[in-house]
Coordinates of C-alpha atoms and ligand atoms in Angstrom, one line a residue:
M1 CA 0.0 0.0 0.0
T2 CA 1.0 3.6 -0.3
F3 CA 0.7 5.9 2.7
L4 CA 0.5 9.7 2.4
I5 CA 1.4 11.2 5.8
T6 CA 1.4 14.9 6.9
A7 CA 3.5 15.7 10.0
G8 CA 4.8 18.6 12.1
P9 CA 3.6 22.2 12.4
T10 CA 3.1 24.8 9.7
R11 CA 4.5 28.3 9.9
E12 CA 2.3 31.2 8.9
P13 CA 4.5 34.3 8.1
I14 CA 3.8 37.7 9.6
D15 CA 6.7 39.4 8.0
P16 CA 10.1 38.2 6.6
I17 CA 11.4 37.4 10.1
R18 CA 8.3 36.3 12.1
Y19 CA 5.7 33.7 12.0
I20 CA 2.8 32.0 13.9
S21 CA 3.3 28.3 14.6
N22 CA 2.7 25.7 17.4
R23 CA 4.6 23.2 19.5
S24 CA 4.1 20.1 17.3
S25 CA 7.4 18.1 17.1
G26 CA 6.4 15.9 14.2
K27 CA 7.4 12.8 16.2
M28 CA 4.1 11.0 15.8
G29 CA 3.9 11.5 12.0
Y30 CA 7.6 10.5 11.5
A31 CA 7.1 7.4 13.7
I32 CA 4.0 6.4 11.6
A33 CA 6.1 6.9 8.4
E34 CA 8.9 4.7 9.8
A35 CA 6.4 2.0 10.9
A36 CA 4.7 1.9 7.5
L37 CA 8.0 1.6 5.8
G38 CA 9.0 -1.2 8.2
L39 CA 5.9 -3.1 7.3
G40 CA 6.8 -2.9 3.6
H41 CA 4.6 0.0 2.5
D42 CA 5.5 3.0 0.3
V43 CA 5.4 6.4 2.1
I44 CA 5.0 10.0 0.9
L45 CA 5.8 12.2 3.9
I46 CA 4.8 15.8 3.7
S47 CA 6.3 17.6 6.6
G48 CA 6.4 21.1 8.1
P49 CA 9.6 22.3 9.8
V50 CA 10.8 19.9 12.5
N51 CA 14.1 18.8 14.0
L52 CA 13.9 15.2 12.7
G53 CA 15.8 13.6 9.8
P54 CA 13.4 12.3 7.0
P55 CA 13.1 8.5 7.0
R56 CA 15.2 6.9 4.3
R57 CA 13.1 5.3 1.5
A58 CA 10.2 7.7 2.0
K59 CA 9.3 10.2 -0.7
F60 CA 9.9 13.3 1.4
I61 CA 8.3 16.7 0.7
S62 CA 9.3 19.6 2.9
V63 CA 6.9 22.5 3.3
S64 CA 6.5 25.5 5.5
T65 CA 3.1 27.1 5.3
S66 CA -0.4 25.6 5.4
D67 CA -0.9 26.7 1.8
E68 CA 2.2 24.8 0.7
M69 CA 1.1 21.7 2.7
F70 CA -2.4 21.9 1.1
E71 CA -0.9 22.1 -2.4
A72 CA 1.6 19.2 -1.8
V73 CA -1.3 17.0 -0.5
R74 CA -3.5 18.0 -3.5
R75 CA -0.7 17.1 -5.9
H76 CA -0.3 13.6 -4.5
A77 CA -3.8 12.8 -3.5
D78 CA -4.4 10.3 -6.3
E79 CA -1.5 8.0 -5.2
P80 CA -2.3 6.8 -1.6
D81 CA -4.3 3.9 -0.3
V82 CA -4.2 5.5 3.2
C83 CA -4.0 9.2 4.1
V84 CA -2.8 10.0 7.6
L85 CA -3.1 13.7 8.4
C86 CA -1.0 14.0 11.5
A87 CA 0.2 17.5 11.0
A88 CA -0.7 20.3 13.4
V89 CA -1.8 22.7 10.6
A90 CA -2.3 26.3 11.8
D91 CA -6.0 27.1 11.9
Y92 CA -5.3 30.8 11.1
K93 CA -2.8 32.9 9.2
P94 CA -2.2 36.7 9.1
A95 CA -4.6 38.4 6.6
Q96 CA -1.6 40.3 5.2
V97 CA 2.1 39.4 5.2
S98 CA 4.3 42.5 5.5
R99 CA 7.0 42.5 2.8
V100 CA 9.3 44.3 5.2
K101 CA 10.1 43.8 8.9
I102 CA 7.4 45.4 11.1
K103 CA 9.1 48.0 13.3
K104 CA 8.4 48.3 17.0
R105 CA 6.2 51.3 18.0
A106 CA 4.9 52.5 21.3
A107 CA 1.3 51.7 20.4
Q108 CA -0.5 48.4 20.8
L109 CA -0.4 46.1 17.7
S110 CA -3.2 43.9 16.5
L111 CA -2.9 41.2 13.9
E112 CA -5.8 40.3 11.7
L113 CA -6.0 36.5 11.2
I114 CA -8.0 34.6 8.6
P115 CA -8.7 30.9 8.5
T116 CA -6.3 28.6 6.6
L117 CA -7.5 25.9 4.2
D118 CA -8.5 22.7 5.9
I119 CA -6.6 19.8 4.3
L120 CA -8.4 17.0 6.0
D121 CA -11.8 18.5 5.2
S122 CA -10.8 18.9 1.5
L123 CA -9.8 15.2 1.3
G124 CA -13.1 14.1 3.1
K125 CA -15.1 16.0 0.5
R126 CA -13.5 14.2 -2.5
Q127 CA -16.1 12.2 -4.4
N128 CA -15.5 8.4 -4.8
R129 CA -12.2 8.5 -2.8
K130 CA -10.5 5.2 -2.7
F131 CA -8.1 5.9 0.2
L132 CA -8.7 5.4 3.9
L133 CA -8.8 8.8 5.5
V134 CA -7.3 9.2 9.0
G135 CA -7.4 12.4 11.0
F136 CA -5.8 13.3 14.3
A137 CA -7.4 15.3 17.1
A138 CA -5.2 16.8 19.8
E139 CA -7.6 18.1 22.5
T140 CA -7.2 19.5 26.0
D141 CA -10.8 18.8 27.0
H142 CA -13.9 16.8 26.0
L143 CA -11.6 14.4 24.1
E144 CA -14.2 11.9 22.9
G145 CA -16.9 14.4 22.2
N146 CA -14.7 16.8 20.2
A147 CA -13.0 13.9 18.3
T148 CA -16.4 12.3 17.4
K149 CA -17.5 15.7 16.0
K150 CA -14.3 15.9 13.9
L151 CA -14.8 12.4 12.5
R152 CA -18.3 13.3 11.3
E153 CA -17.8 16.8 10.2
K154 CA -14.6 16.0 8.2
N155 CA -16.0 12.7 6.8
C156 CA -13.0 10.6 8.1
D157 CA -12.9 6.9 8.4
I158 CA -10.8 7.0 11.6
I159 CA -9.9 9.7 14.1
V160 CA -6.9 9.2 16.4
A161 CA -7.6 11.4 19.5
N162 CA -5.1 12.3 22.1
D163 CA -4.7 14.6 25.1
A164 CA -2.5 17.4 23.8
R165 CA -1.0 17.9 27.3
I166 CA 0.4 14.3 27.1
G167 CA 1.4 14.1 23.4
M168 CA 2.8 17.6 22.5
E169 CA 6.6 17.7 22.2
S170 CA 6.7 14.3 24.0
D171 CA 8.1 10.9 23.1
E172 CA 5.0 9.2 24.5
N173 CA 1.3 9.4 24.0
E174 CA -2.0 7.8 24.9
L175 CA -4.6 7.3 22.2
L176 CA -8.3 6.9 21.7
I177 CA -9.2 5.6 18.2
L178 CA -12.6 6.3 16.8
F179 CA -13.9 4.4 13.8
R180 CA -16.7 5.6 11.4
D181 CA -19.0 2.7 12.5
G182 CA -18.9 3.9 16.1
E183 CA -16.3 1.4 17.3
T184 CA -13.6 2.8 19.7
K185 CA -10.3 1.4 20.8
K186 CA -8.0 2.7 23.6
I187 CA -4.3 2.4 23.6
S188 CA -2.7 3.2 26.9
R189 CA 0.4 5.4 27.3
A190 CA 3.4 4.2 25.4
P191 CA 6.3 5.5 23.3
K192 CA 5.2 7.0 20.0
K193 CA 7.3 4.4 18.1
I194 CA 5.3 1.5 19.6
L195 CA 2.0 3.3 19.1
A196 CA 2.9 4.0 15.5
R197 CA 3.3 0.3 14.7
E198 CA -0.1 -0.5 16.3
L199 CA -1.7 2.3 14.3
V200 CA -0.2 1.2 10.9
K201 CA -1.6 -2.3 11.5
I202 CA -5.0 -0.9 12.3
F203 CA -5.0 1.4 9.2
Q204 CA -3.8 -1.4 7.0
N205 CA -6.6 -3.8 8.3
S206 CA -9.3 -1.1 7.9
Q207 CA -8.3 -0.4 4.4
Q208 CA -8.2 -4.1 3.5
K209 CA -11.7 -4.5 5.0
S210 CA -13.1 -1.6 3.1
L211 CA -11.6 -2.9 -0.2
T212 CA -13.2 -6.4 0.5
K213 CA -16.5 -4.8 1.1
K214 CA -16.4 -2.8 -2.2
M215 CA -15.5 -6.0 -4.2
Ligands
CTP1 N1 -6.2 19.7 9.7 C1 -5.9 19.9 8.4 N2 -5.9 21.2 7.9 C2 -6.1 22.3 8.8 C3 -6.4 22.0 10.1 C4 -6.4 20.7 10.6 O1 -5.7 19.0 7.6 N3 -6.1 23.5 8.3 C5 -6.2 18.3 10.2 C6 -5.1 17.9 11.2 O2 -4.0 17.4 10.5 C7 -5.8 16.8 12.0 C8 -7.3 17.3 12.0 O3 -7.5 18.1 10.9 O4 -5.8 15.6 11.3 C9 -7.8 17.9 13.2 O5 -7.0 19.0 13.5 P1 -7.3 20.0 14.7 O6 -6.4 21.2 14.7 O7 -7.3 19.1 16.0 O8 -8.8 20.3 14.4 P2 -9.5 21.6 13.9 O9 -10.5 21.2 12.9 O10 -8.5 22.6 13.5 O11 -10.4 22.0 15.2 P3 -9.9 22.7 16.5 O12 -8.6 23.3 16.3 O13 -11.0 23.7 16.7 O14 -9.9 21.6 17.6

């Protein structure tokens, strides 16, 4: 199978020097890429800026902004059997990017922010898609409720939910996996590399099951 995986944060520029971003390390996405490669799959890894070396044998595409990540995913969306959108894409970007460095003044400064394109949502809206669509949900509260809402609203097959306070910038995580048919599965706290292997097996089985159903 071919896996398309997004990972890491995006950077939304304010001016040539500054940007808005988040604390995502990319570790979960990279671990899923390594695990998929280890199980003999092909991997297209589309990554925001992180401090990790790209896995050998993956087709690696480095991006910075949410617009670049959106475009890279769009360009490759006909290739995968499984799409795993693990990236912490910024939800907002500055309405205007200053071409020159914004100088400090005594007065207060407000930034106008506009929503970014939602990559997961755009894949969920594709007619007759053949790939399994997996989203992630990092929450600080109402984990199951928020994740169930994302599963439905973004038309995913699977949502992997986690408590952002455990998973962010960490080598470990604890997962709640929600399936389209209402089934749920909990995986207790473990290193991301171990969790990644479990996840890839689950994705691969789900994709095989959905293919058998369509035959
Ligand atoms: N996602 C995406 N493109 C965006 C925002 C999010 O593809 N512009 C994907 C993420 O990769 C993840 C899922 O959507 O798989 C959920 O992301 P999250 O930020 O938790 O959800 P949001 O829809 O942005 O909702 P909120 O931030 O309000 O929780």
